[in-house]
Coordinates of C-alpha atoms in Angstrom, one line a residue:
D1 CA 24.9 -4.2 -11.9
V2 CA 27.6 -2.2 -10.1
G3 CA 28.9 -5.5 -8.7
V4 CA 30.3 -6.3 -12.1
L5 CA 32.5 -3.1 -11.9
V6 CA 33.6 -3.9 -8.4
Q7 CA 34.6 -7.5 -9.2
A8 CA 36.4 -6.7 -12.4
H9 CA 40.1 -6.1 -12.8
G10 CA 41.1 -3.1 -10.7
G11 CA 37.8 -2.9 -8.8
A12 CA 35.9 0.3 -8.0
A13 CA 38.8 2.6 -7.9
Y14 CA 39.9 1.5 -11.3
F15 CA 36.6 2.5 -12.9
A16 CA 36.3 5.7 -10.8
R17 CA 39.7 6.9 -12.0
G18 CA 38.7 6.0 -15.6
V19 CA 35.6 8.2 -15.6
A20 CA 37.1 11.0 -13.5
P21 CA 38.4 13.0 -16.5
Y22 CA 34.8 13.5 -17.7
F23 CA 34.1 15.5 -14.6
K24 CA 36.3 18.2 -16.0
E25 CA 34.2 18.7 -19.1
L26 CA 32.5 21.9 -18.0
V27 CA 29.9 23.6 -20.2
T28 CA 29.7 27.2 -19.0
V29 CA 27.8 30.2 -20.1
G30 CA 30.7 31.5 -22.2
D31 CA 31.1 28.2 -24.0
K32 CA 31.2 28.9 -27.8
S33 CA 30.8 25.3 -29.0
S34 CA 27.7 24.1 -30.8
T35 CA 24.6 23.0 -28.9
P36 CA 24.9 19.3 -29.9
S37 CA 28.5 19.3 -28.6
K38 CA 27.4 20.9 -25.3
R39 CA 24.7 18.3 -24.8
A40 CA 26.9 15.4 -25.7
R41 CA 29.6 16.5 -23.2
S42 CA 26.9 17.0 -20.6
E43 CA 25.4 13.6 -21.1
R44 CA 28.9 12.0 -20.7
V45 CA 29.5 13.8 -17.4
I46 CA 26.1 12.8 -16.1
C47 CA 26.9 9.1 -17.0
A48 CA 30.2 9.4 -15.3
M49 CA 28.7 10.9 -12.1
H50 CA 26.1 8.1 -12.0
I51 CA 28.8 5.5 -12.2
V52 CA 30.7 7.1 -9.3
A53 CA 27.5 7.4 -7.3
A54 CA 26.8 3.7 -7.8
L55 CA 30.3 2.8 -6.8
A56 CA 30.0 5.0 -3.7
G57 CA 26.8 3.1 -2.8
R58 CA 28.7 -0.1 -3.0
A59 CA 31.5 1.3 -0.9
E60 CA 28.9 2.4 1.8
G61 CA 28.6 -1.3 2.7
G62 CA 32.3 -1.5 3.4
Q63 CA 33.3 -2.8 -0.1
A64 CA 35.5 -1.2 -2.7
R65 CA 36.2 2.1 -1.0
L66 CA 37.8 4.8 -3.0
E67 CA 41.2 6.4 -2.2
A68 CA 41.1 9.6 -0.2
A69 CA 43.0 11.5 -2.9
L70 CA 40.6 10.4 -5.6
V71 CA 37.6 11.4 -3.6
K72 CA 39.0 14.8 -2.9
D73 CA 39.7 15.3 -6.6
L74 CA 36.2 14.2 -7.6
V75 CA 34.6 16.5 -5.0
S76 CA 36.7 19.5 -6.2
D77 CA 35.4 18.9 -9.7
L78 CA 31.8 18.4 -8.5
Q79 CA 32.0 21.7 -6.7
L80 CA 33.0 23.5 -9.9
I81 CA 30.2 21.7 -11.9
I82 CA 27.6 22.8 -9.3
G83 CA 28.6 26.4 -9.4
R84 CA 29.4 26.8 -13.1
H85 CA 27.7 24.3 -15.4
L86 CA 25.1 25.5 -17.8
F87 CA 22.6 22.7 -17.6
V88 CA 20.5 22.2 -14.5
S89 CA 20.3 18.4 -15.0
V90 CA 24.1 18.2 -14.7
V91 CA 24.0 20.4 -11.6
S92 CA 21.4 18.2 -9.9
S93 CA 23.4 15.0 -10.8
A94 CA 26.5 16.6 -9.3
V95 CA 24.8 17.3 -6.0
Q96 CA 23.5 13.7 -6.0
C97 CA 26.9 12.4 -6.7
M98 CA 28.5 14.5 -4.0
C99 CA 25.9 13.3 -1.5
A100 CA 26.5 9.7 -2.5
L101 CA 30.2 10.1 -1.9
S102 CA 29.6 11.5 1.6
R103 CA 28.0 8.3 2.8
P104 CA 31.1 6.1 2.6
H105 CA 33.5 9.0 3.0
P106 CA 31.9 11.4 5.5
N107 CA 35.2 12.9 6.7
L108 CA 36.2 13.9 3.2
V109 CA 32.9 15.2 1.8
T110 CA 30.4 16.2 4.5
Q111 CA 32.1 19.5 5.3
Q112 CA 32.1 20.5 1.6
I113 CA 28.3 19.8 1.4
V114 CA 27.5 21.8 4.5
G115 CA 29.8 24.6 3.4
L116 CA 28.4 24.8 -0.2
A117 CA 24.8 24.9 1.1
A118 CA 25.8 27.7 3.6
R119 CA 27.5 29.6 0.8
Y120 CA 24.5 29.6 -1.6
H121 CA 22.2 30.4 1.3
L122 CA 24.4 33.4 2.3
M123 CA 24.5 34.7 -1.3
L124 CA 20.7 34.8 -1.5
E125 CA 20.2 36.0 2.0
N126 CA 22.6 39.0 1.6
D127 CA 20.8 40.2 -1.5
L128 CA 17.4 39.8 0.3
N129 CA 18.5 41.6 3.4
G130 CA 20.1 44.4 1.3
G131 CA 16.8 45.0 -0.5
I132 CA 16.6 43.4 -4.0
T133 CA 17.1 46.0 -6.7
E134 CA 18.3 46.1 -10.3
T135 CA 21.9 46.3 -9.1
S136 CA 21.8 43.5 -6.5
P137 CA 25.0 41.5 -6.9
Y138 CA 23.4 38.1 -7.7
R139 CA 20.2 39.2 -9.3
G140 CA 20.7 37.3 -12.5
M141 CA 21.6 34.1 -10.7
Y142 CA 18.6 33.8 -8.4
P143 CA 16.9 30.9 -10.3
K144 CA 20.1 28.8 -10.4
L145 CA 21.0 29.6 -6.8
L146 CA 17.6 28.6 -5.6
F147 CA 17.7 25.4 -7.6
I148 CA 21.2 24.5 -6.2
L149 CA 20.1 25.1 -2.6
G150 CA 16.9 23.2 -3.2
N151 CA 18.9 20.2 -4.4
F152 CA 21.1 20.2 -1.4
C153 CA 17.9 20.2 0.8
R154 CA 16.6 17.3 -1.3
Y155 CA 19.6 15.0 -1.2
A156 CA 21.5 16.1 1.9
A157 CA 18.7 17.1 4.3
H158 CA 19.9 14.8 7.1
I159 CA 23.4 16.3 6.8
L160 CA 22.2 20.0 6.8
D161 CA 19.9 19.4 9.8
R162 CA 22.6 17.6 11.7
Y163 CA 25.2 20.3 11.4
A164 CA 22.8 23.3 11.5
G165 CA 24.2 26.2 13.6
M166 CA 27.8 25.0 13.6
Q167 CA 30.6 27.1 12.2
V168 CA 31.7 25.9 8.8
E169 CA 34.2 26.9 6.2
V170 CA 32.4 28.3 3.1
P171 CA 34.0 27.3 -0.2
S172 CA 34.4 30.2 -2.6
A173 CA 33.6 30.1 -6.3
S174 CA 36.8 28.3 -6.9
T175 CA 37.9 25.4 -4.7
T176 CA 39.4 27.5 -1.9
S177 CA 37.7 28.7 1.3
A178 CA 35.9 32.0 1.5
G179 CA 35.9 32.0 5.3
P180 CA 33.7 30.7 8.1
T181 CA 29.9 31.1 8.5
Q182 CA 27.1 29.3 10.2
A183 CA 25.7 26.1 8.7
V184 CA 22.0 26.2 7.7
S185 CA 19.1 23.9 8.3
C186 CA 16.4 22.8 5.9
R187 CA 13.9 25.0 7.8
A188 CA 16.2 28.0 7.4
C189 CA 16.3 27.3 3.6
L190 CA 12.5 27.0 3.5
L191 CA 12.1 30.4 5.1
L192 CA 14.5 31.8 2.5
F193 CA 12.5 30.2 -0.4
L194 CA 9.3 31.7 1.1
D195 CA 10.8 35.2 1.4
F196 CA 11.9 35.1 -2.3
F197 CA 8.5 33.9 -3.4
L198 CA 6.7 36.6 -1.4
Q199 CA 9.1 39.2 -2.8
G200 CA 8.0 38.3 -6.2
C201 CA 4.3 38.5 -5.3
S202 CA 4.7 41.9 -3.8
A203 CA 5.3 43.4 -7.3
Q204 CA 7.8 46.0 -6.0
P205 CA 9.7 47.9 -8.6
G206 CA 13.1 46.3 -9.2
G207 CA 12.0 43.2 -7.3
V208 CA 12.2 39.5 -8.3
T209 CA 10.6 38.3 -11.5
P210 CA 8.0 35.6 -12.1
K211 CA 10.8 33.3 -13.2
V212 CA 12.4 33.7 -9.7
T213 CA 9.1 33.0 -7.9
E214 CA 8.7 29.8 -10.0
A215 CA 12.3 28.8 -9.0
A216 CA 11.4 29.4 -5.3
L217 CA 8.4 27.1 -5.6
Q218 CA 10.6 24.5 -7.3
A219 CA 13.1 24.8 -4.5
M220 CA 10.3 24.3 -1.9
G221 CA 9.2 21.2 -3.8
L222 CA 12.7 19.7 -3.7
L223 CA 12.9 20.4 0.0
F224 CA 9.5 18.9 0.7
T225 CA 10.4 15.7 -1.0
A226 CA 13.0 15.2 1.8
R227 CA 11.2 17.0 4.6
P228 CA 7.4 16.9 3.9
E229 CA 6.6 17.6 7.5
L230 CA 7.8 21.2 7.1
M231 CA 4.9 21.8 4.7
W232 CA 2.6 21.6 7.8
E233 CA 4.9 22.8 10.5
E234 CA 5.8 26.1 8.9
R235 CA 2.9 28.5 9.5
G236 CA 1.2 29.6 6.4
C237 CA 3.2 27.5 4.0
L238 CA 0.5 25.0 3.1
A239 CA -2.1 27.8 2.6
L240 CA 0.4 29.6 0.3
L241 CA 0.8 26.5 -1.9
E242 CA -3.0 25.9 -2.0
D243 CA -3.4 29.5 -3.2
Q244 CA -1.3 28.7 -6.2
L245 CA -3.8 26.2 -7.4
K246 CA -6.7 28.7 -7.5
P247 CA -8.0 29.7 -11.0
T248 CA -6.6 33.2 -10.6
S249 CA -3.0 32.1 -9.9
L250 CA -0.3 32.2 -12.6
L251 CA -0.3 29.1 -14.8
A252 CA 3.5 28.6 -14.2
H253 CA 2.9 28.6 -10.4
K254 CA 0.0 26.2 -10.7
A255 CA 2.1 23.8 -12.9
R256 CA 5.0 24.0 -10.6
V257 CA 3.0 23.2 -7.5
L258 CA 1.4 20.2 -9.3
Q259 CA 4.8 19.0 -10.5
N260 CA 6.1 19.3 -6.9
L261 CA 3.3 17.1 -5.7
I262 CA 4.0 14.5 -8.4
D263 CA 7.7 14.4 -7.5
L264 CA 6.8 14.0 -3.8
L265 CA 4.4 11.0 -4.5
K266 CA 7.0 9.4 -6.8
A267 CA 9.7 9.7 -4.1
E268 CA 7.3 8.2 -1.5
E269 CA 6.5 5.3 -3.9
E270 CA 10.1 4.6 -4.5
G271 CA 10.7 4.6 -0.8
L272 CA 7.9 2.1 -0.2
V273 CA 9.2 -0.2 -2.9
I274 CA 12.7 -0.2 -1.4
R275 CA 11.3 -0.9 2.1
Q276 CA 9.0 -3.6 0.8
K277 CA 11.9 -5.3 -1.0
K278 CA 14.1 -5.1 2.2
V279 CA 11.3 -6.8 4.2
E280 CA 11.0 -9.5 1.6
E281 CA 14.7 -10.1 1.6
E282 CA 14.8 -10.4 5.4
Y283 CA 11.9 -12.8 5.4
L284 CA 13.5 -15.0 2.7
A285 CA 16.8 -15.0 4.7
Q286 CA 15.2 -16.5 7.8
P287 CA 16.6 -20.0 8.5
S288 CA 13.2 -21.5 8.9
F289 CA 11.9 -20.3 5.5
G290 CA 11.1 -23.1 3.2
T291 CA 11.2 -25.9 5.8
L292 CA 8.1 -28.0 6.6
T293 CA 7.3 -29.4 10.0
A294 CA 4.7 -32.1 10.4
P295 CA 1.8 -31.0 12.6
T296 CA 1.6 -32.8 15.9
S297 CA -1.9 -34.0 15.3
L298 CA -0.9 -35.8 12.1
A299 CA 2.2 -37.3 13.7
T300 CA 0.2 -38.9 16.6
T301 CA -3.1 -39.9 14.8
T302 CA -2.2 -43.6 14.7
S303 CA -0.6 -44.6 18.0
A304 CA -0.5 -48.3 17.0
A305 CA 1.6 -47.7 13.9
P306 CA 5.4 -47.9 14.0
P307 CA 7.2 -44.5 13.8
A308 CA 8.3 -45.1 10.2
A309 CA 4.7 -46.0 9.1
A310 CA 3.2 -43.0 10.9
A311 CA 5.7 -40.7 9.1
S312 CA 4.9 -42.3 5.7
K313 CA 1.2 -41.9 6.3
S314 CA 1.5 -38.3 7.3
I315 CA 3.5 -37.5 4.1
K316 CA 0.8 -39.1 1.9

């Protein structure tokens, strides 16, 4: 219950500052520590991000807002986690945490989300337009870049579509700006995912590997969870996904498409439960709920009886 944190001594900001140092526990590719140590540190930062995301959800309702300086510091750390952390579960949690912070603090976080999505889209697009070869600049990073961009489409779809086409500052690999570019929409990201998948299916020498095509399918699944209508609106997309379920398709592709479908159905179920709970709460909050009004026919059945007697009879 996040309300316990908000009501405790110091409130939301007190707990957010308390877990903020865990955001700096990066586990990168060059980390020489043991695997158990890496996993333990990663679990701590995931827990810290979930606490901050829960506090941000509380602040969205106008309660326990965080200070601007603290939000900026958290977003700066999240940006580094997204770009450099070794484990994808941590990367996904960082994207979710950043999107949660954007709701109560849009002026501080929204531009970073739009800029980061545009940056990762640009990195993939530049390699694709230049012709993917063994020497392409980001060749070894394609699965991770696709995963990051897919997560932004999953958790910030409304933000990306709202600012699509606008000029935005693109954050660099550090926390500084790499210059302006155009913000991207979910549809533009989907077209990029499709291009990477088709590049892998073309089997060109030096092209993308099956691992990359699987990552492209995963990115599509993340996007479709937020924007399922694009599956039907984008020509040929649904047929392409259906082809991956044929007996002759790669097992990894088949498993990925099925997992995407499971994730979509789970997200729809969660949404239905939330909406149902909201309707029930609104119904129970109605002033007339729980009161009884005697029917007119019962109240007037015995005209000769005094009012008190008539009421007593109707209750019996």
